[in-house]
Amino acid sequence: MLETTQWINEYFNDSSDAIMIFKDEELILSNQIAKDLQHELNLNPQYLVEVADSSVKQKFSPTDNCFSCIIQNKMKEISIPITLAKKMPHPLNYFMIYNIIDQDEKVFSLTLKNRGTIDRMDQLAQQKKLTQYVNRAYEKERKRISEDLHDSIAQGVYSAIMGVRRLENNQFSAEELNELTTVIESQLNDTLTEVKEMALDIRPSVLDNFGLFAALKVLAKRLQENSGVTINVAGNANTEKLSNDIQSVLYRIAQESINNALKHANADEITALLVAHDHYITLEIIDDGDGFDVPKHQRFNGRSMGLMNMNERVKMFNGAFKINSKSGEGTTITVKFPIA
């Protein structure tokens, strides 16, 4: 028991947060960092109690008893932003956690947590979440490619091989032989076309050779021919200053957005607008289709990349992603990246 008490005391005093414990609004115990703050900032603990009291009253009810009102609302803990040393060159930003320890004895603690540290932890958590989303998208894309190779390319090649094996039979007439070779040639041409389509989907060579704008033109032409939907590409952007990674992301967003509009929006016309501004470049994919309720589709929804994964890919390179859509009014997807 004594050893446990010692561990608790060590944890209390060595905590990176300033912890103060009050009874009937009187300070009865502080850890070392709380004592240091009181000394260095000439901080009156009663000021913190008053801030907590005021915040709780604003949050819950106009009662005069701060402790009672937090109990009445069935909460044991609230978080209050607070800034100390406001007149100093570098003010100190904290979250003050108001936590009830003993309801009957009116014992509570105030814990000051550095907001910068919390923000960094949030950033790390967001980065982890971002990595998970992107990895999920990559794995989904790899699975799709694997399935295409197995279900389409491999089957086409296998059929052609079986046809070639039949040629070993010398019992064919000239007409039958000509018919069989024509079938084999057709199978190989179909397979070659599918390979080229896959290569364009994975990484179009025109993107590397002629840049993003030309690649979008080729993409629009191909999808327009396949779908019959009018797809326009316009803008004045010179994308030479954009990194290959950002150009790839913009191409993928355009590809995914146009395909989504073709599959789900019943659009008659789609426009990809690539525009350069003084310090940033924007890509807008605008369709006149059905539109949708954006909040209901913010999370990953099973479509190839999904709206969430589009957003995360853009954020990886410090870009901004926005969806503007209403039912019956079409959809506009906007991506913005800073440029030097």
PDB file of N, CA, C and O in Angstrom, residues 7-66:
ATOM      1  N   TRP A   7       4.097   5.544  -5.726  1.00  0.00           N
ATOM      2  CA  TRP A   7       3.983   5.624  -7.192  1.00  0.00           C
ATOM      3  C   TRP A   7       3.009   6.730  -7.604  1.00  0.00           C
ATOM      4  O   TRP A   7       3.269   7.483  -8.543  1.00  0.00           O
ATOM      5  N   ILE A   8       1.891   6.801  -6.885  1.00  0.00           N
ATOM      6  CA  ILE A   8       0.894   7.827  -7.209  1.00  0.00           C
ATOM      7  C   ILE A   8       1.476   9.216  -6.990  1.00  0.00           C
ATOM      8  O   ILE A   8       1.291  10.125  -7.816  1.00  0.00           O
ATOM      9  N   ASN A   9       2.210   9.402  -5.909  1.00  0.00           N
ATOM     10  CA  ASN A   9       2.828  10.703  -5.636  1.00  0.00           C
ATOM     11  C   ASN A   9       3.858  11.069  -6.710  1.00  0.00           C
ATOM     12  O   ASN A   9       3.946  12.227  -7.142  1.00  0.00           O
ATOM     13  N   GLU A  10       4.643  10.062  -7.123  1.00  0.00           N
ATOM     14  CA  GLU A  10       5.643  10.318  -8.168  1.00  0.00           C
ATOM     15  C   GLU A  10       4.967  10.700  -9.481  1.00  0.00           C
ATOM     16  O   GLU A  10       5.407  11.617 -10.176  1.00  0.00           O
ATOM     17  N   TYR A  11       3.888   9.976  -9.805  1.00  0.00           N
ATOM     18  CA  TYR A  11       3.160  10.293 -11.030  1.00  0.00           C
ATOM     19  C   TYR A  11       2.569  11.703 -10.961  1.00  0.00           C
ATOM     20  O   TYR A  11       2.639  12.476 -11.921  1.00  0.00           O
ATOM     21  N   PHE A  12       1.997  12.030  -9.823  1.00  0.00           N
ATOM     22  CA  PHE A  12       1.381  13.333  -9.621  1.00  0.00           C
ATOM     23  C   PHE A  12       2.398  14.456  -9.773  1.00  0.00           C
ATOM     24  O   PHE A  12       2.166  15.435 -10.489  1.00  0.00           O
ATOM     25  N   ASN A  13       3.548  14.296  -9.134  1.00  0.00           N
ATOM     26  CA  ASN A  13       4.547  15.370  -9.144  1.00  0.00           C
ATOM     27  C   ASN A  13       5.333  15.447 -10.449  1.00  0.00           C
ATOM     28  O   ASN A  13       5.817  16.518 -10.825  1.00  0.00           O
ATOM     29  N   ASP A  14       5.487  14.307 -11.146  1.00  0.00           N
ATOM     30  CA  ASP A  14       6.271  14.293 -12.383  1.00  0.00           C
ATOM     31  C   ASP A  14       5.424  14.525 -13.633  1.00  0.00           C
ATOM     32  O   ASP A  14       5.948  14.533 -14.748  1.00  0.00           O
ATOM     33  N   SER A  15       4.124  14.714 -13.459  1.00  0.00           N
ATOM     34  CA  SER A  15       3.249  14.911 -14.613  1.00  0.00           C
ATOM     35  C   SER A  15       3.663  16.151 -15.412  1.00  0.00           C
ATOM     36  O   SER A  15       4.111  17.156 -14.849  1.00  0.00           O
ATOM     37  N   SER A  16       3.521  16.090 -16.724  1.00  0.00           N
ATOM     38  CA  SER A  16       3.834  17.237 -17.584  1.00  0.00           C
ATOM     39  C   SER A  16       2.697  18.260 -17.583  1.00  0.00           C
ATOM     40  O   SER A  16       2.827  19.335 -18.167  1.00  0.00           O
ATOM     41  N   ASP A  17       1.571  17.920 -16.937  1.00  0.00           N
ATOM     42  CA  ASP A  17       0.452  18.843 -16.796  1.00  0.00           C
ATOM     43  C   ASP A  17       0.452  19.454 -15.398  1.00  0.00           C
ATOM     44  O   ASP A  17       0.825  18.803 -14.427  1.00  0.00           O
ATOM     45  N   ALA A  18       0.015  20.697 -15.326  1.00  0.00           N
ATOM     46  CA  ALA A  18      -0.110  21.348 -14.023  1.00  0.00           C
ATOM     47  C   ALA A  18      -1.433  20.924 -13.390  1.00  0.00           C
ATOM     48  O   ALA A  18      -2.502  21.149 -13.961  1.00  0.00           O
ATOM     49  N   ILE A  19      -1.364  20.307 -12.213  1.00  0.00           N
ATOM     50  CA  ILE A  19      -2.561  19.772 -11.553  1.00  0.00           C
ATOM     51  C   ILE A  19      -2.746  20.455 -10.197  1.00  0.00           C
ATOM     52  O   ILE A  19      -1.822  20.487  -9.381  1.00  0.00           O
ATOM     53  N   MET A  20      -3.938  20.999  -9.977  1.00  0.00           N
ATOM     54  CA  MET A  20      -4.283  21.627  -8.707  1.00  0.00           C
ATOM     55  C   MET A  20      -5.578  21.020  -8.192  1.00  0.00           C
ATOM     56  O   MET A  20      -6.533  20.869  -8.960  1.00  0.00           O
ATOM     57  N   ILE A  21      -5.611  20.679  -6.911  1.00  0.00           N
ATOM     58  CA  ILE A  21      -6.786  20.058  -6.306  1.00  0.00           C
ATOM     59  C   ILE A  21      -7.388  21.020  -5.278  1.00  0.00           C
ATOM     60  O   ILE A  21      -6.666  21.593  -4.452  1.00  0.00           O
ATOM     61  N   PHE A  22      -8.718  21.195  -5.355  1.00  0.00           N
ATOM     62  CA  PHE A  22      -9.422  22.158  -4.513  1.00  0.00           C
ATOM     63  C   PHE A  22     -10.506  21.442  -3.702  1.00  0.00           C
ATOM     64  O   PHE A  22     -11.086  20.442  -4.145  1.00  0.00           O
ATOM     65  N   LYS A  23     -10.766  22.021  -2.524  1.00  0.00           N
ATOM     66  CA  LYS A  23     -11.916  21.595  -1.706  1.00  0.00           C
ATOM     67  C   LYS A  23     -12.657  22.847  -1.259  1.00  0.00           C
ATOM     68  O   LYS A  23     -12.053  23.758  -0.677  1.00  0.00           O
ATOM     69  N   ASP A  24     -13.946  22.898  -1.615  1.00  0.00           N
ATOM     70  CA  ASP A  24     -14.728  24.113  -1.313  1.00  0.00           C
ATOM     71  C   ASP A  24     -14.045  25.349  -1.897  1.00  0.00           C
ATOM     72  O   ASP A  24     -13.983  26.417  -1.258  1.00  0.00           O
ATOM     73  N   GLU A  25     -13.472  25.166  -3.130  1.00  0.00           N
ATOM     74  CA  GLU A  25     -12.829  26.240  -3.899  1.00  0.00           C
ATOM     75  C   GLU A  25     -11.547  26.771  -3.252  1.00  0.00           C
ATOM     76  O   GLU A  25     -11.033  27.815  -3.646  1.00  0.00           O
ATOM     77  N   GLU A  26     -11.023  26.057  -2.275  1.00  0.00           N
ATOM     78  CA  GLU A  26      -9.751  26.413  -1.664  1.00  0.00           C
ATOM     79  C   GLU A  26      -8.689  25.412  -2.132  1.00  0.00           C
ATOM     80  O   GLU A  26      -8.899  24.201  -2.078  1.00  0.00           O
ATOM     81  N   LEU A  27      -7.544  25.912  -2.588  1.00  0.00           N
ATOM     82  CA  LEU A  27      -6.470  25.049  -3.067  1.00  0.00           C
ATOM     83  C   LEU A  27      -5.890  24.250  -1.896  1.00  0.00           C
ATOM     84  O   LEU A  27      -5.489  24.819  -0.872  1.00  0.00           O
ATOM     85  N   ILE A  28      -5.856  22.922  -2.056  1.00  0.00           N
ATOM     86  CA  ILE A  28      -5.299  22.089  -0.986  1.00  0.00           C
ATOM     87  C   ILE A  28      -4.056  21.310  -1.441  1.00  0.00           C
ATOM     88  O   ILE A  28      -3.287  20.837  -0.603  1.00  0.00           O
ATOM     89  N   LEU A  29      -3.841  21.199  -2.770  1.00  0.00           N
ATOM     90  CA  LEU A  29      -2.697  20.421  -3.225  1.00  0.00           C
ATOM     91  C   LEU A  29      -2.344  20.801  -4.657  1.00  0.00           C
ATOM     92  O   LEU A  29      -3.230  20.982  -5.493  1.00  0.00           O
ATOM     93  N   SER A  30      -1.030  20.952  -4.927  1.00  0.00           N
ATOM     94  CA  SER A  30      -0.534  21.242  -6.281  1.00  0.00           C
ATOM     95  C   SER A  30       0.651  20.343  -6.574  1.00  0.00           C
ATOM     96  O   SER A  30       1.453  20.050  -5.673  1.00  0.00           O
ATOM     97  N   ASN A  31       0.793  19.938  -7.840  1.00  0.00           N
ATOM     98  CA  ASN A  31       2.017  19.221  -8.194  1.00  0.00           C
ATOM     99  C   ASN A  31       3.108  20.234  -8.530  1.00  0.00           C
ATOM    100  O   ASN A  31       2.894  21.458  -8.520  1.00  0.00           O
ATOM    101  N   GLN A  32       4.305  19.754  -8.847  1.00  0.00           N
ATOM    102  CA  GLN A  32       5.460  20.635  -8.976  1.00  0.00           C
ATOM    103  C   GLN A  32       5.300  21.632 -10.115  1.00  0.00           C
ATOM    104  O   GLN A  32       5.603  22.819  -9.966  1.00  0.00           O
ATOM    105  N   ILE A  33       4.816  21.175 -11.265  1.00  0.00           N
ATOM    106  CA  ILE A  33       4.699  22.103 -12.399  1.00  0.00           C
ATOM    107  C   ILE A  33       3.650  23.173 -12.116  1.00  0.00           C
ATOM    108  O   ILE A  33       3.790  24.327 -12.537  1.00  0.00           O
ATOM    109  N   ALA A  34       2.604  22.841 -11.355  1.00  0.00           N
ATOM    110  CA  ALA A  34       1.603  23.835 -10.972  1.00  0.00           C
ATOM    111  C   ALA A  34       2.208  24.872 -10.032  1.00  0.00           C
ATOM    112  O   ALA A  34       1.943  26.070 -10.148  1.00  0.00           O
ATOM    113  N   LYS A  35       3.045  24.396  -9.113  1.00  0.00           N
ATOM    114  CA  LYS A  35       3.729  25.329  -8.208  1.00  0.00           C
ATOM    115  C   LYS A  35       4.662  26.252  -8.981  1.00  0.00           C
ATOM    116  O   LYS A  35       4.747  27.458  -8.695  1.00  0.00           O
ATOM    117  N   ASP A  36       5.354  25.699  -9.978  1.00  0.00           N
ATOM    118  CA  ASP A  36       6.262  26.522 -10.796  1.00  0.00           C
ATOM    119  C   ASP A  36       5.485  27.590 -11.556  1.00  0.00           C
ATOM    120  O   ASP A  36       5.927  28.753 -11.640  1.00  0.00           O
ATOM    121  N   LEU A  37       4.335  27.227 -12.105  1.00  0.00           N
ATOM    122  CA  LEU A  37       3.519  28.207 -12.822  1.00  0.00           C
ATOM    123  C   LEU A  37       3.029  29.308 -11.890  1.00  0.00           C
ATOM    124  O   LEU A  37       3.048  30.497 -12.246  1.00  0.00           O
ATOM    125  N   GLN A  38       2.594  28.937 -10.713  1.00  0.00           N
ATOM    126  CA  GLN A  38       2.119  29.928  -9.741  1.00  0.00           C
ATOM    127  C   GLN A  38       3.237  30.902  -9.389  1.00  0.00           C
ATOM    128  O   GLN A  38       3.003  32.116  -9.274  1.00  0.00           O
ATOM    129  N   HIS A  39       4.443  30.376  -9.242  1.00  0.00           N
ATOM    130  CA  HIS A  39       5.569  31.222  -8.860  1.00  0.00           C
ATOM    131  C   HIS A  39       6.031  32.108 -10.015  1.00  0.00           C
ATOM    132  O   HIS A  39       6.204  33.328  -9.855  1.00  0.00           O
ATOM    133  N   GLU A  40       6.225  31.521 -11.202  1.00  0.00           N
ATOM    134  CA  GLU A  40       6.803  32.259 -12.332  1.00  0.00           C
ATOM    135  C   GLU A  40       5.824  33.278 -12.908  1.00  0.00           C
ATOM    136  O   GLU A  40       6.231  34.339 -13.390  1.00  0.00           O
ATOM    137  N   LEU A  41       4.536  32.951 -12.900  1.00  0.00           N
ATOM    138  CA  LEU A  41       3.542  33.853 -13.498  1.00  0.00           C
ATOM    139  C   LEU A  41       2.788  34.650 -12.440  1.00  0.00           C
ATOM    140  O   LEU A  41       1.880  35.417 -12.793  1.00  0.00           O
ATOM    141  N   ASN A  42       3.165  34.459 -11.176  1.00  0.00           N
ATOM    142  CA  ASN A  42       2.433  35.095 -10.080  1.00  0.00           C
ATOM    143  C   ASN A  42       0.937  34.793 -10.221  1.00  0.00           C
ATOM    144  O   ASN A  42       0.078  35.676 -10.154  1.00  0.00           O
ATOM    145  N   LEU A  43       0.666  33.502 -10.438  1.00  0.00           N
ATOM    146  CA  LEU A  43      -0.685  33.051 -10.754  1.00  0.00           C
ATOM    147  C   LEU A  43      -1.480  32.758  -9.494  1.00  0.00           C
ATOM    148  O   LEU A  43      -1.053  31.969  -8.641  1.00  0.00           O
ATOM    149  N   ASN A  44      -2.615  33.383  -9.390  1.00  0.00           N
ATOM    150  CA  ASN A  44      -3.509  33.148  -8.266  1.00  0.00           C
ATOM    151  C   ASN A  44      -4.463  32.008  -8.622  1.00  0.00           C
ATOM    152  O   ASN A  44      -5.266  32.133  -9.561  1.00  0.00           O
ATOM    153  N   PRO A  45      -4.416  30.888  -7.910  1.00  0.00           N
ATOM    154  CA  PRO A  45      -5.302  29.757  -8.226  1.00  0.00           C
ATOM    155  C   PRO A  45      -6.778  30.137  -8.211  1.00  0.00           C
ATOM    156  O   PRO A  45      -7.581  29.533  -8.921  1.00  0.00           O
ATOM    157  N   GLN A  46      -7.153  31.146  -7.395  1.00  0.00           N
ATOM    158  CA  GLN A  46      -8.554  31.545  -7.345  1.00  0.00           C
ATOM    159  C   GLN A  46      -9.021  32.119  -8.685  1.00  0.00           C
ATOM    160  O   GLN A  46     -10.204  32.046  -9.027  1.00  0.00           O
ATOM    161  N   TYR A  47      -8.087  32.678  -9.451  1.00  0.00           N
ATOM    162  CA  TYR A  47      -8.423  33.179 -10.790  1.00  0.00           C
ATOM    163  C   TYR A  47      -8.877  32.019 -11.672  1.00  0.00           C
ATOM    164  O   TYR A  47      -9.861  32.129 -12.422  1.00  0.00           O
ATOM    165  N   LEU A  48      -8.178  30.893 -11.574  1.00  0.00           N
ATOM    166  CA  LEU A  48      -8.552  29.720 -12.363  1.00  0.00           C
ATOM    167  C   LEU A  48      -9.915  29.189 -11.948  1.00  0.00           C
ATOM    168  O   LEU A  48     -10.722  28.783 -12.790  1.00  0.00           O
ATOM    169  N   VAL A  49     -10.188  29.202 -10.641  1.00  0.00           N
ATOM    170  CA  VAL A  49     -11.491  28.763 -10.150  1.00  0.00           C
ATOM    171  C   VAL A  49     -12.592  29.659 -10.702  1.00  0.00           C
ATOM    172  O   VAL A  49     -13.654  29.190 -11.130  1.00  0.00           O
ATOM    173  N   GLU A  50     -12.333  30.966 -10.712  1.00  0.00           N
ATOM    174  CA  GLU A  50     -13.336  31.906 -11.229  1.00  0.00           C
ATOM    175  C   GLU A  50     -13.587  31.691 -12.716  1.00  0.00           C
ATOM    176  O   GLU A  50     -14.727  31.760 -13.185  1.00  0.00           O
ATOM    177  N   VAL A  51     -12.506  31.436 -13.473  1.00  0.00           N
ATOM    178  CA  VAL A  51     -12.656  31.167 -14.908  1.00  0.00           C
ATOM    179  C   VAL A  51     -13.484  29.897 -15.116  1.00  0.00           C
ATOM    180  O   VAL A  51     -14.402  29.853 -15.948  1.00  0.00           O
ATOM    181  N   ALA A  52     -13.174  28.883 -14.331  1.00  0.00           N
ATOM    182  CA  ALA A  52     -13.913  27.628 -14.437  1.00  0.00           C
ATOM    183  C   ALA A  52     -15.381  27.832 -14.070  1.00  0.00           C
ATOM    184  O   ALA A  52     -16.288  27.339 -14.757  1.00  0.00           O
ATOM    185  N   ASP A  53     -15.598  28.563 -12.995  1.00  0.00           N
ATOM    186  CA  ASP A  53     -16.956  28.838 -12.535  1.00  0.00           C
ATOM    187  C   ASP A  53     -17.746  29.568 -13.607  1.00  0.00           C
ATOM    188  O   ASP A  53     -18.879  29.201 -13.931  1.00  0.00           O
ATOM    189  N   SER A  54     -17.137  30.587 -14.202  1.00  0.00           N
ATOM    190  CA  SER A  54     -17.820  31.371 -15.238  1.00  0.00           C
ATOM    191  C   SER A  54     -18.118  30.515 -16.473  1.00  0.00           C
ATOM    192  O   SER A  54     -19.209  30.590 -17.051  1.00  0.00           O
ATOM    193  N   SER A  55     -17.157  29.687 -16.863  1.00  0.00           N
ATOM    194  CA  SER A  55     -17.347  28.848 -18.049  1.00  0.00           C
ATOM    195  C   SER A  55     -18.454  27.835 -17.852  1.00  0.00           C
ATOM    196  O   SER A  55     -19.262  27.595 -18.737  1.00  0.00           O
ATOM    197  N   VAL A  56     -18.502  27.243 -16.663  1.00  0.00           N
ATOM    198  CA  VAL A  56     -19.537  26.250 -16.385  1.00  0.00           C
ATOM    199  C   VAL A  56     -20.912  26.897 -16.393  1.00  0.00           C
ATOM    200  O   VAL A  56     -21.870  26.347 -16.939  1.00  0.00           O
ATOM    201  N   LYS A  57     -21.019  28.088 -15.794  1.00  0.00           N
ATOM    202  CA  LYS A  57     -22.309  28.786 -15.771  1.00  0.00           C
ATOM    203  C   LYS A  57     -22.783  29.107 -17.186  1.00  0.00           C
ATOM    204  O   LYS A  57     -23.949  28.941 -17.528  1.00  0.00           O
ATOM    205  N   GLN A  58     -21.859  29.560 -18.049  1.00  0.00           N
ATOM    206  CA  GLN A  58     -22.220  29.877 -19.422  1.00  0.00           C
ATOM    207  C   GLN A  58     -22.648  28.617 -20.177  1.00  0.00           C
ATOM    208  O   GLN A  58     -23.546  28.649 -21.012  1.00  0.00           O
ATOM    209  N   LYS A  59     -21.993  27.521 -19.854  1.00  0.00           N
ATOM    210  CA  LYS A  59     -22.262  26.283 -20.584  1.00  0.00           C
ATOM    211  C   LYS A  59     -23.579  25.646 -20.175  1.00  0.00           C
ATOM    212  O   LYS A  59     -24.305  25.086 -21.002  1.00  0.00           O
ATOM    213  N   PHE A  60     -23.921  25.742 -18.868  1.00  0.00           N
ATOM    214  CA  PHE A  60     -25.048  24.972 -18.374  1.00  0.00           C
ATOM    215  C   PHE A  60     -26.251  25.817 -17.958  1.00  0.00           C
ATOM    216  O   PHE A  60     -27.289  25.748 -18.549  1.00  0.00           O
ATOM    217  N   SER A  61     -26.093  26.609 -16.901  1.00  0.00           N
ATOM    218  CA  SER A  61     -27.269  27.317 -16.376  1.00  0.00           C
ATOM    219  C   SER A  61     -26.819  28.521 -15.562  1.00  0.00           C
ATOM    220  O   SER A  61     -25.667  28.613 -15.159  1.00  0.00           O
ATOM    221  N   PRO A  62     -27.727  29.462 -15.296  1.00  0.00           N
ATOM    222  CA  PRO A  62     -27.356  30.677 -14.553  1.00  0.00           C
ATOM    223  C   PRO A  62     -27.337  30.477 -13.046  1.00  0.00           C
ATOM    224  O   PRO A  62     -27.648  31.376 -12.285  1.00  0.00           O
ATOM    225  N   THR A  63     -27.009  29.290 -12.574  1.00  0.00           N
ATOM    226  CA  THR A  63     -26.968  29.053 -11.131  1.00  0.00           C
ATOM    227  C   THR A  63     -25.767  29.741 -10.500  1.00  0.00           C
ATOM    228  O   THR A  63     -24.770  29.988 -11.166  1.00  0.00           O
ATOM    229  N   ASP A  64     -25.868  30.006  -9.205  1.00  0.00           N
ATOM    230  CA  ASP A  64     -24.751  30.620  -8.489  1.00  0.00           C
ATOM    231  C   ASP A  64     -23.754  29.577  -8.014  1.00  0.00           C
ATOM    232  O   ASP A  64     -22.675  29.925  -7.545  1.00  0.00           O
ATOM    233  N   ASN A  65     -24.118  28.334  -8.064  1.00  0.00           N
ATOM    234  CA  ASN A  65     -23.247  27.293  -7.528  1.00  0.00           C
ATOM    235  C   ASN A  65     -22.650  26.492  -8.669  1.00  0.00           C
ATOM    236  O   ASN A  65     -23.295  25.632  -9.242  1.00  0.00           O
ATOM    237  N   CYS A  66     -21.404  26.804  -9.030  1.00  0.00           N
ATOM    238  CA  CYS A  66     -20.726  26.167 -10.157  1.00  0.00           C
ATOM    239  C   CYS A  66     -20.677  24.668  -9.981  1.00  0.00           C
ATOM    240  O   CYS A  66     -20.948  23.896 -10.896  1.00  0.00           O
TER     241      CYS A  66
END
